[in-house]
Short mmCIF file of C-alpha atoms in Angstrom, two decimals:
data_model
loop_
_atom_site.label_atom_id
_atom_site.label_comp_id
_atom_site.label_asym_id
_atom_site.label_seq_id
_atom_site.Cartn_x
_atom_site.Cartn_y
_atom_site.Cartn_z
CA MET A 1 122.67 138.77 182.21
CA SER A 2 122.69 134.91 182.44
CA GLN A 3 121.15 132.84 179.73
CA ILE A 4 117.35 132.84 180.04
CA PRO A 5 115.63 129.44 179.91
CA LEU A 6 113.47 128.94 176.72
CA GLY A 7 110.74 127.62 179.05
CA LEU A 8 110.29 131.04 180.63
CA LEU A 9 110.02 132.70 177.20
CA GLN A 10 107.54 130.02 176.03
CA GLN A 11 105.24 130.74 179.01
CA PHE A 12 105.63 134.51 178.35
CA VAL A 13 104.44 133.97 174.79
CA ARG A 14 101.50 131.89 175.93
CA VAL A 15 100.28 134.40 178.51
CA ALA A 16 100.81 137.32 176.10
CA ARG A 17 98.64 135.70 173.44
CA LEU A 18 95.91 134.52 175.74
CA GLY A 19 95.86 137.68 177.88
CA ASN A 20 94.67 135.56 180.84
CA LEU A 21 96.81 133.80 183.47
CA SER A 22 94.11 131.18 184.32
CA ARG A 23 93.69 130.06 180.73
CA ALA A 24 97.44 130.11 180.13
CA ALA A 25 98.06 128.07 183.28
CA ALA A 26 95.46 125.48 182.30
CA GLN A 27 97.01 125.21 178.86
CA ALA A 28 100.43 124.73 180.39
CA ASN A 29 99.19 122.26 183.07
CA LEU A 30 100.40 124.66 185.83
CA THR A 31 98.77 126.38 188.67
CA VAL A 32 98.19 130.12 188.26
CA SER A 33 100.58 130.75 191.13
CA ALA A 34 103.37 128.69 189.49
CA LEU A 35 102.86 130.46 186.18
CA SER A 36 102.80 133.89 187.77
CA HIS A 37 106.07 132.97 189.54
CA GLN A 38 107.73 132.08 186.20
CA ILE A 39 106.65 135.37 184.60
CA ARG A 40 107.95 137.36 187.56
CA GLN A 41 111.23 135.33 187.31
CA LEU A 42 111.52 136.35 183.63
CA GLU A 43 110.82 139.98 184.41
CA ASP A 44 113.50 139.93 187.16
CA ARG A 45 116.03 138.40 184.80
CA LEU A 46 115.31 141.01 182.14
CA GLY A 47 114.95 143.89 184.57
CA ARG A 48 111.78 144.92 182.67
CA ARG A 49 108.07 144.88 183.50
CA LEU A 50 106.39 142.84 180.77
CA PHE A 51 102.75 142.82 181.86
CA GLU A 52 100.27 145.08 183.55
CA ARG A 53 97.96 143.09 185.85
CA GLY A 54 94.27 144.09 186.00
CA PRO A 55 90.92 142.64 187.09
CA ARG A 56 90.14 141.44 183.50
CA GLY A 57 93.48 139.75 182.92
CA VAL A 58 96.99 140.90 181.85
CA THR A 59 98.02 143.37 179.10
CA LEU A 60 101.50 143.78 177.63
CA THR A 61 103.66 146.78 178.46
CA VAL A 62 105.64 148.51 175.74
CA GLU A 63 108.63 146.35 176.67
CA GLY A 64 106.42 143.24 176.61
CA CYS A 65 105.15 144.05 173.12
CA SER A 66 108.75 144.40 171.85
CA LEU A 67 109.77 141.09 173.39
CA LEU A 68 106.72 139.27 171.97
CA GLU A 69 107.48 140.60 168.48
CA ALA A 70 111.05 139.43 168.78
CA VAL A 71 110.55 135.91 170.04
CA ALA A 72 107.02 134.74 169.10
CA GLY A 73 107.80 133.85 165.53
CA HIS A 74 110.65 131.54 166.54
CA PHE A 75 108.36 129.56 168.82
CA ASP A 76 105.73 129.39 166.05
CA GLY A 77 108.39 127.95 163.70
CA ILE A 78 109.36 125.27 166.28
CA GLU A 79 105.75 124.38 166.98
CA HIS A 80 105.01 124.07 163.22
CA ALA A 81 108.07 121.90 162.71
CA LEU A 82 107.15 119.50 165.55
CA SER A 83 103.46 119.32 164.71
CA ARG A 84 103.92 116.56 162.11
CA TYR A 85 105.67 114.26 164.65
CA ARG A 86 102.83 114.44 167.31
CA GLU A 87 100.45 111.53 167.39
CA ARG A 88 96.82 112.76 167.09
CA ARG A 89 94.45 111.14 169.55
CA HIS A 90 91.16 110.54 167.78
CA ASP A 91 89.53 109.59 171.12
CA SER A 92 90.27 113.08 172.56
CA LEU A 93 88.49 116.35 171.39
CA THR A 94 89.22 119.86 172.62
CA LEU A 95 86.26 122.21 172.18
CA SER A 96 86.05 125.94 172.80
CA ALA A 97 82.79 127.89 173.32
CA SER A 98 81.47 130.95 175.04
CA SER A 99 80.15 130.50 178.57
CA GLY A 100 76.60 131.30 177.47
CA ILE A 101 76.13 128.61 174.80
CA MET A 102 78.29 126.21 176.77
CA SER A 103 76.29 126.33 179.99
CA SER A 104 72.75 126.91 178.60
CA TRP A 105 72.68 124.69 175.55
CA LEU A 106 75.71 122.34 175.23
CA LEU A 107 76.29 121.09 178.76
CA PRO A 108 72.68 119.93 179.44
CA ARG A 109 72.92 117.74 176.29
CA LEU A 110 76.47 116.33 176.75
CA PRO A 111 75.38 113.38 179.02
CA HIS A 112 73.73 111.84 175.96
CA LEU A 113 76.95 112.10 174.00
CA VAL A 114 79.07 110.75 176.79
CA ALA A 115 76.67 107.83 177.34
CA ALA A 116 76.76 106.96 173.59
CA HIS A 117 80.49 107.37 173.15
CA PRO A 118 82.23 106.71 176.54
CA GLU A 119 85.50 106.28 174.67
CA LEU A 120 85.52 110.00 173.72
CA GLU A 121 87.46 112.31 176.08
CA LEU A 122 86.19 115.90 175.98
CA ASN A 123 88.27 118.82 176.92
CA LEU A 124 86.02 121.92 177.24
CA GLN A 125 87.27 125.48 177.20
CA SER A 126 84.88 128.34 178.06
CA SER A 127 86.06 131.68 176.76
CA SER A 128 84.57 135.09 175.82
CA THR A 129 87.34 135.52 173.12
CA LEU A 130 87.61 133.73 169.86
CA VAL A 131 90.08 130.89 169.89
CA ASP A 132 93.05 131.06 167.50
CA PHE A 133 93.12 127.64 165.98
CA ASP A 134 96.54 128.30 164.47
CA ARG A 135 98.14 128.84 167.83
CA GLU A 136 95.99 126.89 170.29
CA PRO A 137 95.52 123.14 170.48
CA VAL A 138 91.74 123.35 169.96
CA ASP A 139 89.98 121.02 167.46
CA VAL A 140 86.54 122.66 167.17
CA GLY A 141 84.47 125.53 168.50
CA LEU A 142 80.96 126.84 168.84
CA ARG A 143 80.76 130.50 167.79
CA TYR A 144 78.01 133.12 167.55
CA GLY A 145 78.19 135.41 164.46
CA ARG A 146 77.55 135.42 160.71
CA GLY A 147 79.67 132.43 159.79
CA GLN A 148 82.31 134.34 158.04
CA TRP A 149 85.63 133.28 159.68
CA GLU A 150 88.41 133.07 157.21
CA GLY A 151 90.16 129.82 156.86
CA LEU A 152 87.66 127.84 158.95
CA ARG A 153 84.91 125.37 158.07
CA CYS A 154 81.64 126.92 159.31
CA GLU A 155 78.38 124.93 159.70
CA ARG A 156 75.19 126.60 160.85
CA LEU A 157 73.51 125.07 163.98
CA PHE A 158 70.55 127.43 164.62
CA GLY A 159 69.64 131.08 164.78
CA GLU A 160 69.02 133.46 167.72
CA TRP A 161 66.29 135.93 168.71
CA LEU A 162 66.25 138.88 171.08
CA ALA A 163 63.49 139.90 173.53
CA PRO A 164 63.33 142.00 176.68
CA VAL A 165 63.72 139.95 179.86
CA ALA A 166 63.50 140.77 183.57
CA THR A 167 63.27 139.02 186.95
CA PRO A 168 59.83 138.21 188.40
CA GLU A 169 60.72 140.46 191.29
CA LEU A 170 61.21 143.43 189.01
CA VAL A 171 57.93 142.58 187.17
CA ALA A 172 56.20 142.57 190.58
CA ARG A 173 57.65 145.99 191.46
CA MET A 174 56.50 147.34 188.09
CA ALA A 175 52.95 145.94 188.48
CA GLY A 176 50.49 147.89 186.31
CA THR A 177 53.19 149.07 183.84
CA ASP A 178 52.56 147.90 180.28
CA PRO A 179 55.31 145.43 179.37
CA ASN A 180 55.12 146.72 175.75
CA ASP A 181 55.86 150.27 176.88
CA LEU A 182 59.53 149.61 177.52
CA LEU A 183 60.43 153.31 177.94
CA ALA A 184 58.56 153.16 181.24
CA TRP A 185 60.79 150.35 182.45
CA PRO A 186 64.43 150.58 183.75
CA LEU A 187 66.54 149.44 180.77
CA LEU A 188 70.09 148.06 180.83
CA GLY A 189 72.38 149.16 178.02
CA ASP A 190 74.11 146.31 176.19
CA PRO A 191 77.56 146.20 174.68
CA SER A 192 76.43 146.18 171.00
CA ASN A 193 73.67 148.76 171.45
CA ARG A 194 71.04 146.23 170.24
CA TRP A 195 68.26 148.36 171.75
CA ARG A 196 68.65 150.52 168.73
CA ASP A 197 67.83 147.60 166.46
CA TRP A 198 65.04 146.54 168.81
CA PHE A 199 63.19 149.86 168.72
CA ALA A 200 63.68 149.98 164.88
CA PHE A 201 62.07 146.49 164.78
CA VAL A 202 59.07 147.23 167.03
CA GLY A 203 58.84 150.99 166.48
CA GLY A 204 59.39 153.81 168.95
CA GLU A 205 62.17 156.04 170.15
CA LEU A 206 65.35 155.01 171.90
CA PRO A 207 65.45 155.86 175.64
CA ARG A 208 67.27 158.95 176.64
CA ARG A 209 69.22 157.07 179.28
CA TYR A 210 69.86 153.61 180.63
CA VAL A 211 69.90 152.61 184.32
CA ALA A 212 73.36 151.19 183.63
CA GLN A 213 75.53 150.58 180.57
CA PHE A 214 77.65 147.43 180.29
CA ASP A 215 80.68 146.40 178.18
CA SER A 216 80.21 142.65 178.46
CA THR A 217 77.25 140.27 177.94
CA ASP A 218 78.22 138.35 181.08
CA ALA A 219 78.01 141.39 183.31
CA LEU A 220 74.70 142.37 181.58
CA ARG A 221 73.24 138.99 182.33
CA HIS A 222 74.23 139.18 185.99
CA ALA A 223 72.79 142.66 186.34
CA ALA A 224 69.46 141.47 184.93
CA LEU A 225 69.43 138.44 187.26
CA GLU A 226 69.99 140.81 190.19
CA GLY A 227 66.87 142.79 189.16
CA LEU A 228 68.79 145.93 188.27
CA GLY A 229 66.69 146.40 185.02
CA VAL A 230 65.41 144.93 181.83
CA ALA A 231 67.99 143.40 179.47
CA LEU A 232 67.65 142.60 175.80
CA GLY A 233 68.34 138.89 176.10
CA ARG A 234 69.27 136.14 173.70
CA MET A 235 66.52 133.55 173.86
CA VAL A 236 68.76 130.50 173.14
CA THR A 237 71.28 131.37 175.94
CA SER A 238 68.49 132.65 178.24
CA SER A 239 66.08 129.81 177.85
CA SER A 240 67.34 127.83 180.87
CA LEU A 241 66.96 130.87 183.11
CA ILE A 242 63.49 131.53 181.71
CA HIS A 243 62.35 127.95 182.20
CA ALA A 244 63.77 128.01 185.71
CA GLY A 245 61.59 131.10 186.47
CA ARG A 246 64.56 133.41 187.12
CA LEU A 247 63.70 135.58 184.12
CA VAL A 248 60.47 136.25 182.25
CA VAL A 249 59.94 137.69 178.77
CA LEU A 250 58.30 141.06 178.52
CA GLY A 251 55.70 141.59 175.74
CA GLU A 252 54.99 139.31 172.80
CA ARG A 253 57.69 140.29 170.28
CA PHE A 254 60.89 138.51 169.35
CA MET A 255 63.43 139.94 167.02
CA PRO A 256 65.51 137.49 164.92
CA THR A 257 69.13 138.47 164.67
CA GLU A 258 71.39 138.28 161.61
CA GLU A 259 73.82 136.21 163.69
CA ALA A 260 73.53 132.51 164.41
CA TYR A 261 75.38 129.73 166.26
CA TRP A 262 77.92 127.89 164.23
CA LEU A 263 80.08 124.82 164.44
CA VAL A 264 83.60 125.83 163.39
CA TYR A 265 86.84 124.00 162.87
CA PRO A 266 90.12 124.28 160.94
CA PRO A 267 90.82 122.13 157.92
CA ARG A 268 93.40 120.18 159.97
CA SER A 269 90.52 118.76 162.13
CA GLU A 270 88.57 117.32 159.16
CA GLU A 271 90.19 113.85 159.53
CA HIS A 272 89.88 113.88 163.34
CA GLY A 273 87.80 110.79 164.42
CA GLY A 274 86.59 112.58 167.56
CA LEU A 275 85.33 115.54 165.55
CA ALA A 276 83.39 113.27 163.23
CA VAL A 277 81.59 111.76 166.23
CA PHE A 278 80.92 115.12 167.82
CA ARG A 279 79.83 116.80 164.61
CA GLN A 280 77.23 114.08 163.80
CA TRP A 281 75.87 114.33 167.32
CA VAL A 282 75.77 118.15 167.58
CA MET A 283 74.17 118.63 164.19
CA ALA A 284 71.46 116.06 165.14
CA GLU A 285 70.90 117.88 168.47
CA ALA A 286 70.67 121.20 166.73
CA GLU A 287 68.07 119.83 164.27
CA ARG A 288 66.08 118.31 167.14
CA TYR A 289 66.24 121.61 169.03
CA CYS A 290 64.91 123.52 166.07
CA ASN A 291 62.14 121.04 165.39
CA GLU A 292 60.95 121.13 169.04
CA ASN A 293 61.26 124.84 169.81
CA LEU A 294 61.84 127.02 166.79
CA ALA A 295 59.71 125.72 163.91
CA CYS A 296 57.49 128.24 162.06
CA ALA A 297 55.07 126.96 159.45
CA GLN A 298 53.24 130.27 159.01
CA PRO A 299 53.91 131.63 155.44
CA GLY A 300 56.00 134.71 155.29
CA CYS A 301 57.57 134.12 158.71
CA PRO A 302 61.39 133.73 159.13
CA PRO A 303 61.99 129.90 159.26
CA ASP A 304 63.56 130.13 162.67
CA LEU A 305 61.01 132.43 164.36
CA PRO A 306 60.19 131.14 167.89
CA LEU A 307 56.78 129.56 168.48
CA ARG A 308 55.65 132.24 170.81
CA ALA A 309 55.86 134.82 168.10
CA ARG A 310 53.27 133.04 166.04
CA GLU A 311 49.74 134.06 166.51
CA GLY A 312 47.74 131.47 168.50
CA ALA A 313 50.77 129.22 169.09
CA SER A 314 51.75 127.93 172.46
CA SER A 315 54.85 129.45 173.84
CA PRO A 316 58.09 127.65 174.81
CA PHE A 317 58.78 130.55 177.21
CA PRO A 318 56.74 131.65 180.30
CA ARG A 319 54.33 134.55 179.66
CA LEU A 320 54.38 137.71 181.66
CA PRO A 321 52.03 137.34 184.71
CA GLU A 322 48.83 139.28 184.38
CA SER A 323 48.65 142.39 186.56
CA THR A 324 46.07 142.23 189.33
CA SER A 325 46.06 145.96 189.91
#
C-alpha cells in the first residue's frame, strides 16, 4: 500500500468527529462532493469501509472506529502545538447555536449588532449537537440547558416556558373542543417526554397514545406546523411563529422549565476582543427581552413567568380564538 497523504486522514478525523459531511465540508472550506471524494479515496487506499452513510449523517464502522482511535490523538497533538503560533483575529467571531434559538431569537436582532459594529465579522454555525470547543474553532455558543458544562464559562441569558401550541387550521377543525382538555386533542409526543411534566404541572393523566412520536425537536416543530397535532412548544423559540399567526397557544397555562438559555465560551476566548463586543451586546439584548416580555411583578410568581400567565395581564402571545359553535 502506498503512503497515504496526511490530508486524507485529517479529513477523515474531521468527518468522524462531526458526524456530518456538510458541517465537515464547511469547516474544511470544501464542497460536500469534494470531501466525499476524499473519504472514498481513503477507503479505496485502505481497502476498508470507514463510514456508513445515512439520512441523518455518517457513522463510523468498526474499522473506522479503530482508525480514529489510532490517528486522532496525533492530529490533536499537532493542532495543540501549532495553536500558539496562529494569529487570533479579534474582529472575527465564530458562534454556534441550535437552529431554534438562532432563527427565532438571535438572527432578528443581529442587524443592530452589525450596524453598531461593522468591523466585526460573524461566522454562524447552526447545529443540533453541542460544539466541542477543544476540537472545533468556535469562540462562543448559545446553549439550552442547566448551565453545567464542565470547563466552560456559562452566563444565563433568560429562561424558557412550555405551552401547548397548534396551527389555526387545527384549532378550526377542533372547534367546540375545550383547549384545556388536552386529552381530547391530537397530541404529538416529544423527544424528552415533557408531556409527563406538563400533566404533573397542570394536573391530569397522561394520554394513552400520541398521534405520532418524534425523536427530534426540529421534526416535532415541522409536524406541528403541518397541523398534524398539538405540540408542547418552547415559548422563546416559538414566539416568532406565534406572532406570525402560524401557531396559537392553547389554554392559559405556561410551565417554566428548569433549563434556560446560556452564553457559553471556553477560557481561551476570555481575551477575545470580538467576544467582548458580542457578550456586552447579547447580555443587553437578553435583559431588554426579559423586561419587555417576561417580567412578573406578582409576589410568589417565578421571576421569569410570561406575562400571559399573570391574572389580568395582557398577553405577548395571541389568545385562542373563541368558539362560535
